[in-house]
mmCIF file of C-alpha atoms in Angstrom:
data_model
loop_
_atom_site.group_PDB
_atom_site.id
_atom_site.type_symbol
_atom_site.label_atom_id
_atom_site.label_comp_id
_atom_site.label_asym_id
_atom_site.label_seq_id
_atom_site.Cartn_x
_atom_site.Cartn_y
_atom_site.Cartn_z
ATOM 1 C CA MET A 253 179.045 -120.572 -49.065
ATOM 2 C CA THR A 254 175.685 -121.312 -50.679
ATOM 3 C CA GLU A 255 175.587 -124.953 -51.740
ATOM 4 C CA PHE A 256 174.571 -124.424 -55.369
ATOM 5 C CA GLY A 257 172.754 -122.121 -57.757
ATOM 6 C CA ALA A 258 169.817 -122.813 -60.066
ATOM 7 C CA ILE A 259 169.609 -121.255 -63.531
ATOM 8 C CA PHE A 260 166.354 -121.448 -65.448
ATOM 9 C CA ASP A 261 165.762 -121.107 -69.137
ATOM 10 C CA TRP A 262 162.448 -119.334 -69.660
ATOM 11 C CA ASP A 263 160.330 -120.481 -72.608
ATOM 12 C CA GLY A 264 159.583 -124.169 -72.254
ATOM 13 C CA VAL A 265 160.795 -124.306 -68.634
ATOM 14 C CA ILE A 266 159.024 -121.556 -66.676
ATOM 15 C CA ILE A 267 156.250 -121.023 -69.220
ATOM 16 C CA ASP A 268 155.149 -122.699 -72.427
ATOM 17 C CA SER A 269 154.700 -119.828 -74.825
ATOM 18 C CA SER A 270 155.626 -121.786 -77.947
ATOM 19 C CA ALA A 271 152.159 -121.276 -79.459
ATOM 20 C CA GLN A 272 152.380 -117.507 -78.968
ATOM 21 C CA HIS A 273 155.934 -117.367 -80.333
ATOM 22 C CA GLU A 274 155.052 -119.439 -83.395
ATOM 23 C CA ARG A 275 151.956 -117.317 -83.995
ATOM 24 C CA SER A 276 153.993 -114.107 -83.702
ATOM 25 C CA TRP A 277 156.353 -115.296 -86.446
ATOM 26 C CA GLU A 278 153.346 -116.117 -88.629
ATOM 27 C CA LEU A 279 151.739 -112.725 -88.019
ATOM 28 C CA LEU A 280 154.992 -110.903 -88.765
ATOM 29 C CA ALA A 281 155.460 -112.878 -91.987
ATOM 30 C CA ALA A 282 151.930 -111.967 -93.061
ATOM 31 C CA GLU A 283 152.377 -108.328 -92.028
ATOM 32 C CA ARG A 284 155.616 -107.918 -94.028
ATOM 33 C CA ASN A 285 154.778 -110.382 -96.823
ATOM 34 C CA LEU A 286 157.772 -112.570 -95.965
ATOM 35 C CA PRO A 287 158.167 -116.302 -96.714
ATOM 36 C CA LEU A 288 157.946 -118.770 -93.840
ATOM 37 C CA ARG A 289 159.017 -122.293 -94.591
ATOM 38 C CA GLU A 290 157.571 -125.369 -92.928
ATOM 39 C CA GLY A 291 159.431 -126.464 -89.801
ATOM 40 C CA HIS A 292 160.908 -122.996 -89.222
ATOM 41 C CA PHE A 293 159.880 -122.837 -85.568
ATOM 42 C CA LYS A 294 161.518 -126.061 -84.413
ATOM 43 C CA ARG A 295 164.641 -125.224 -86.422
ATOM 44 C CA GLY A 296 165.059 -121.908 -84.623
ATOM 45 C CA PHE A 297 163.915 -122.967 -81.167
ATOM 46 C CA GLY A 298 166.111 -121.629 -78.353
ATOM 47 C CA LYS A 299 168.172 -119.428 -80.666
ATOM 48 C CA LYS A 300 168.415 -115.636 -80.771
ATOM 49 C CA ASN A 301 166.435 -113.682 -83.358
ATOM 50 C CA GLU A 302 169.760 -112.473 -84.768
ATOM 51 C CA VAL A 303 170.353 -116.070 -85.852
ATOM 52 C CA ILE A 304 166.766 -117.002 -86.764
ATOM 53 C CA ILE A 305 165.975 -114.059 -89.056
ATOM 54 C CA PRO A 306 168.980 -114.472 -91.414
ATOM 55 C CA ASP A 307 168.327 -118.238 -91.406
ATOM 56 C CA LEU A 308 164.771 -117.539 -92.590
ATOM 57 C CA GLY A 309 166.231 -115.496 -95.436
ATOM 58 C CA TRP A 310 164.425 -112.369 -94.308
ATOM 59 C CA ALA A 311 167.386 -110.043 -93.719
ATOM 60 C CA THR A 312 171.104 -109.998 -93.003
ATOM 61 C CA GLU A 313 171.782 -106.280 -92.471
ATOM 62 C CA PRO A 314 172.009 -105.788 -88.678
ATOM 63 C CA ALA A 315 169.627 -102.827 -88.425
ATOM 64 C CA GLN A 316 166.970 -104.603 -90.480
ATOM 65 C CA VAL A 317 167.410 -107.818 -88.477
ATOM 66 C CA ALA A 318 167.041 -105.830 -85.247
ATOM 67 C CA GLU A 319 163.897 -104.073 -86.497
ATOM 68 C CA LEU A 320 162.243 -107.329 -87.556
ATOM 69 C CA GLY A 321 163.192 -108.971 -84.264
ATOM 70 C CA ALA A 322 161.795 -106.082 -82.232
ATOM 71 C CA ARG A 323 158.524 -106.171 -84.157
ATOM 72 C CA LYS A 324 158.211 -109.936 -83.724
ATOM 73 C CA GLU A 325 158.671 -109.625 -79.954
ATOM 74 C CA ALA A 326 156.183 -106.748 -79.736
ATOM 75 C CA ILE A 327 153.585 -108.959 -81.452
ATOM 76 C CA TYR A 328 154.424 -111.755 -79.003
ATOM 77 C CA ARG A 329 153.891 -109.480 -75.976
ATOM 78 C CA GLU A 330 150.557 -108.339 -77.400
ATOM 79 C CA LEU A 331 149.438 -111.972 -77.720
ATOM 80 C CA VAL A 332 150.520 -112.802 -74.158
ATOM 81 C CA ARG A 333 148.871 -109.737 -72.622
ATOM 82 C CA GLU A 334 145.648 -110.444 -74.509
ATOM 83 C CA GLY A 335 145.497 -114.162 -73.762
ATOM 84 C CA GLY A 336 147.332 -114.384 -70.429
ATOM 85 C CA ILE A 337 149.795 -117.126 -69.511
ATOM 86 C CA GLU A 338 150.368 -119.600 -66.682
ATOM 87 C CA PRO A 339 153.582 -121.173 -65.364
ATOM 88 C CA LEU A 340 154.246 -124.769 -66.298
ATOM 89 C CA SER A 341 153.377 -127.602 -63.928
ATOM 90 C CA GLY A 342 155.545 -127.667 -60.806
ATOM 91 C CA VAL A 343 157.341 -124.390 -61.513
ATOM 92 C CA ARG A 344 155.885 -122.277 -58.716
ATOM 93 C CA GLU A 345 156.286 -125.067 -56.171
ATOM 94 C CA LEU A 346 159.957 -125.618 -57.091
ATOM 95 C CA LEU A 347 160.751 -121.903 -56.988
ATOM 96 C CA VAL A 348 159.175 -121.639 -53.533
ATOM 97 C CA ALA A 349 161.141 -124.689 -52.309
ATOM 98 C CA LEU A 350 164.421 -123.269 -53.641
ATOM 99 C CA HIS A 351 163.661 -119.872 -52.106
ATOM 100 C CA ASP A 352 162.873 -121.442 -48.740
ATOM 101 C CA ALA A 353 166.107 -123.483 -48.888
ATOM 102 C CA GLY A 354 168.180 -120.365 -49.610
ATOM 103 C CA ILE A 355 169.192 -121.564 -53.074
ATOM 104 C CA PRO A 356 169.800 -118.541 -55.344
ATOM 105 C CA CYS A 357 168.036 -118.641 -58.696
ATOM 106 C CA ALA A 358 168.648 -116.877 -61.996
ATOM 107 C CA VAL A 359 167.018 -116.723 -65.391
ATOM 108 C CA GLY A 360 169.340 -117.524 -68.296
ATOM 109 C CA SER A 361 167.335 -117.153 -71.492
ATOM 110 C CA SER A 362 167.683 -116.094 -75.113
ATOM 111 C CA THR A 363 164.370 -114.289 -74.604
ATOM 112 C CA PRO A 364 164.595 -110.479 -74.925
ATOM 113 C CA ARG A 365 164.521 -108.628 -71.601
ATOM 114 C CA GLU A 366 161.239 -106.840 -72.378
ATOM 115 C CA ASN A 367 159.500 -110.211 -72.721
ATOM 116 C CA LEU A 368 160.925 -111.458 -69.431
ATOM 117 C CA ASP A 369 159.876 -108.284 -67.630
ATOM 118 C CA ALA A 370 156.340 -108.439 -69.044
ATOM 119 C CA ILE A 371 155.754 -112.035 -67.969
ATOM 120 C CA MET A 372 157.534 -111.642 -64.601
ATOM 121 C CA GLU A 373 154.927 -108.987 -63.889
ATOM 122 C CA ILE A 374 152.019 -111.168 -65.029
ATOM 123 C CA LEU A 375 153.199 -114.160 -62.937
ATOM 124 C CA ASN A 376 154.502 -112.128 -59.968
ATOM 125 C CA PHE A 377 157.760 -114.146 -60.046
ATOM 126 C CA ARG A 378 160.367 -111.423 -59.635
ATOM 127 C CA GLU A 379 161.034 -112.209 -55.956
ATOM 128 C CA PHE A 380 162.285 -115.680 -56.863
ATOM 129 C CA PHE A 381 165.184 -114.568 -59.077
ATOM 130 C CA ARG A 382 168.358 -112.933 -57.829
ATOM 131 C CA ALA A 383 169.653 -112.402 -61.371
ATOM 132 C CA ILE A 384 168.155 -112.184 -64.846
ATOM 133 C CA VAL A 385 170.244 -112.697 -67.983
ATOM 134 C CA SER A 386 168.549 -112.265 -71.343
ATOM 135 C CA GLY A 387 169.617 -112.590 -74.937
ATOM 136 C CA ASP A 388 170.216 -108.829 -74.878
ATOM 137 C CA ASP A 389 173.096 -109.291 -72.411
ATOM 138 C CA VAL A 390 175.377 -111.466 -74.544
ATOM 139 C CA THR A 391 176.794 -111.474 -78.052
ATOM 140 C CA HIS A 392 176.764 -115.228 -78.532
ATOM 141 C CA GLY A 393 173.522 -117.087 -77.859
ATOM 142 C CA LYS A 394 173.042 -120.783 -77.174
ATOM 143 C CA PRO A 395 174.621 -123.280 -77.866
ATOM 144 C CA ALA A 396 177.452 -121.013 -76.688
ATOM 145 C CA PRO A 397 177.514 -121.038 -72.855
ATOM 146 C CA ASP A 398 177.709 -117.253 -72.446
ATOM 147 C CA ILE A 399 174.183 -116.741 -71.079
ATOM 148 C CA PHE A 400 174.617 -119.382 -68.379
ATOM 149 C CA LEU A 401 178.148 -118.301 -67.481
ATOM 150 C CA LEU A 402 176.973 -114.715 -66.980
ATOM 151 C CA ALA A 403 174.028 -115.943 -64.882
ATOM 152 C CA ALA A 404 176.412 -117.964 -62.675
ATOM 153 C CA GLU A 405 178.675 -114.934 -62.325
ATOM 154 C CA ARG A 406 175.742 -112.749 -61.263
ATOM 155 C CA LEU A 407 174.738 -115.358 -58.687
ATOM 156 C CA GLY A 408 178.312 -115.394 -57.393
ATOM 157 C CA MET A 409 178.534 -119.128 -58.023
ATOM 158 C CA PRO A 410 181.218 -121.132 -59.848
ATOM 159 C CA PRO A 411 179.770 -122.825 -62.958
ATOM 160 C CA GLY A 412 180.434 -126.287 -61.527
ATOM 161 C CA ARG A 413 178.072 -125.489 -58.643
ATOM 162 C CA CYS A 414 175.158 -124.556 -60.890
ATOM 163 C CA VAL A 415 172.245 -126.598 -62.222
ATOM 164 C CA VAL A 416 170.617 -125.430 -65.444
ATOM 165 C CA PHE A 417 166.980 -126.186 -66.296
ATOM 166 C CA GLU A 418 166.442 -126.443 -70.046
ATOM 167 C CA ASP A 419 164.088 -127.839 -72.661
ATOM 168 C CA ALA A 420 165.954 -127.131 -75.918
ATOM 169 C CA PHE A 421 168.813 -129.184 -77.346
ATOM 170 C CA VAL A 422 170.919 -126.042 -77.868
ATOM 171 C CA GLY A 423 170.343 -125.131 -74.207
ATOM 172 C CA ILE A 424 171.502 -128.507 -72.934
ATOM 173 C CA GLU A 425 174.590 -128.153 -75.110
ATOM 174 C CA ALA A 426 175.200 -124.652 -73.732
ATOM 175 C CA ALA A 427 174.901 -125.830 -70.109
ATOM 176 C CA HIS A 428 177.439 -128.587 -70.626
ATOM 177 C CA ALA A 429 179.748 -126.251 -72.572
ATOM 178 C CA GLY A 430 179.719 -124.035 -69.461
ATOM 179 C CA GLY A 431 180.636 -126.922 -67.171
ATOM 180 C CA MET A 432 177.210 -127.095 -65.513
ATOM 181 C CA LYS A 433 174.791 -129.892 -64.708
ATOM 182 C CA CYS A 434 171.578 -129.833 -66.751
ATOM 183 C CA VAL A 435 168.038 -130.927 -65.947
ATOM 184 C CA ALA A 436 166.011 -131.263 -69.148
ATOM 185 C CA VAL A 437 162.225 -130.840 -69.107
ATOM 186 C CA ALA A 438 160.200 -132.649 -71.774
ATOM 187 C CA THR A 439 158.117 -129.634 -72.763
ATOM 188 C CA THR A 440 159.417 -129.206 -76.295
ATOM 189 C CA ASN A 441 161.140 -132.513 -77.022
ATOM 190 C CA PRO A 442 160.151 -136.069 -76.045
ATOM 191 C CA LEU A 443 161.651 -137.478 -72.845
ATOM 192 C CA ASP A 444 163.428 -140.268 -74.713
ATOM 193 C CA GLN A 445 165.371 -137.688 -76.759
ATOM 194 C CA LEU A 446 166.798 -135.901 -73.700
ATOM 195 C CA GLY A 447 169.229 -138.568 -72.551
ATOM 196 C CA HIS A 448 172.260 -136.300 -73.068
ATOM 197 C CA ALA A 449 171.090 -134.165 -70.124
ATOM 198 C CA ASP A 450 172.241 -135.139 -66.622
ATOM 199 C CA LEU A 451 168.616 -135.664 -65.629
ATOM 200 C CA ALA A 452 165.456 -135.623 -67.760
ATOM 201 C CA VAL A 453 161.942 -135.202 -66.364
ATOM 202 C CA ALA A 454 158.428 -134.917 -67.737
ATOM 203 C CA SER A 455 157.761 -131.874 -65.545
ATOM 204 C CA LEU A 456 159.351 -129.927 -62.718
ATOM 205 C CA ARG A 457 156.929 -131.624 -60.305
ATOM 206 C CA GLU A 458 159.519 -134.430 -60.265
ATOM 207 C CA ILE A 459 162.259 -132.147 -58.923
ATOM 208 C CA THR A 460 162.986 -131.585 -55.234
ATOM 209 C CA VAL A 461 165.785 -129.721 -53.468
ATOM 210 C CA PRO A 462 167.308 -132.996 -52.131
ATOM 211 C CA ARG A 463 167.297 -134.423 -55.652
ATOM 212 C CA LEU A 464 169.176 -131.367 -56.903
ATOM 213 C CA ARG A 465 171.672 -131.629 -54.051
ATOM 214 C CA ALA A 466 172.359 -135.222 -55.070
ATOM 215 C CA LEU A 467 172.757 -134.211 -58.700
ATOM 216 C CA ILE A 468 175.202 -131.394 -58.004
ATOM 217 C CA SER A 469 177.244 -133.625 -55.667
ATOM 218 C CA ASN A 470 177.574 -136.376 -58.257
ATOM 219 C CA PRO A 471 180.830 -135.864 -60.222
#
């Protein structure tokens, strides 16, 4: 049996697209003449659009929420394709090390599948991931553990043998709710605020396969 599985959140762990996401909300608000209160982006970080849009007061009717969410993500993909994007520090090296060690990897993200596919293509990362679970695949987004539990299932790994890589508070909560270890990356939140994760690092350059083996073996 494979020793453990690795499940990666996407935004803030593999890439830092927070500027593009925040800008896409601003452009959509301007396009549709919708209000956008201060602090909206941090409040909604890591959550599904189906939660964010009603919270913004923009819509509650499911079809309207879905249409606004789809438009927001289309704007985001336009921004990324125009400006390009790079993986965060240490990401490529860790994915190569996990691949070489035979550790199966999955994406477990609230990000819509179209966004994941677009950036997988830009970064040429598809070979590293055995499974991809997006916000489109589950009803309940983070902090519910559904995304990570489905990713573990698709890897064929029990949740207790999985390590989740996260940057958002709701993601750390979701990992623990699923019975998984969590490595938090200080991309979005300061390192000193990530103490509730099992391990917190400034970047994935600090992570090695032996360090993950030690983490997963520690009860």
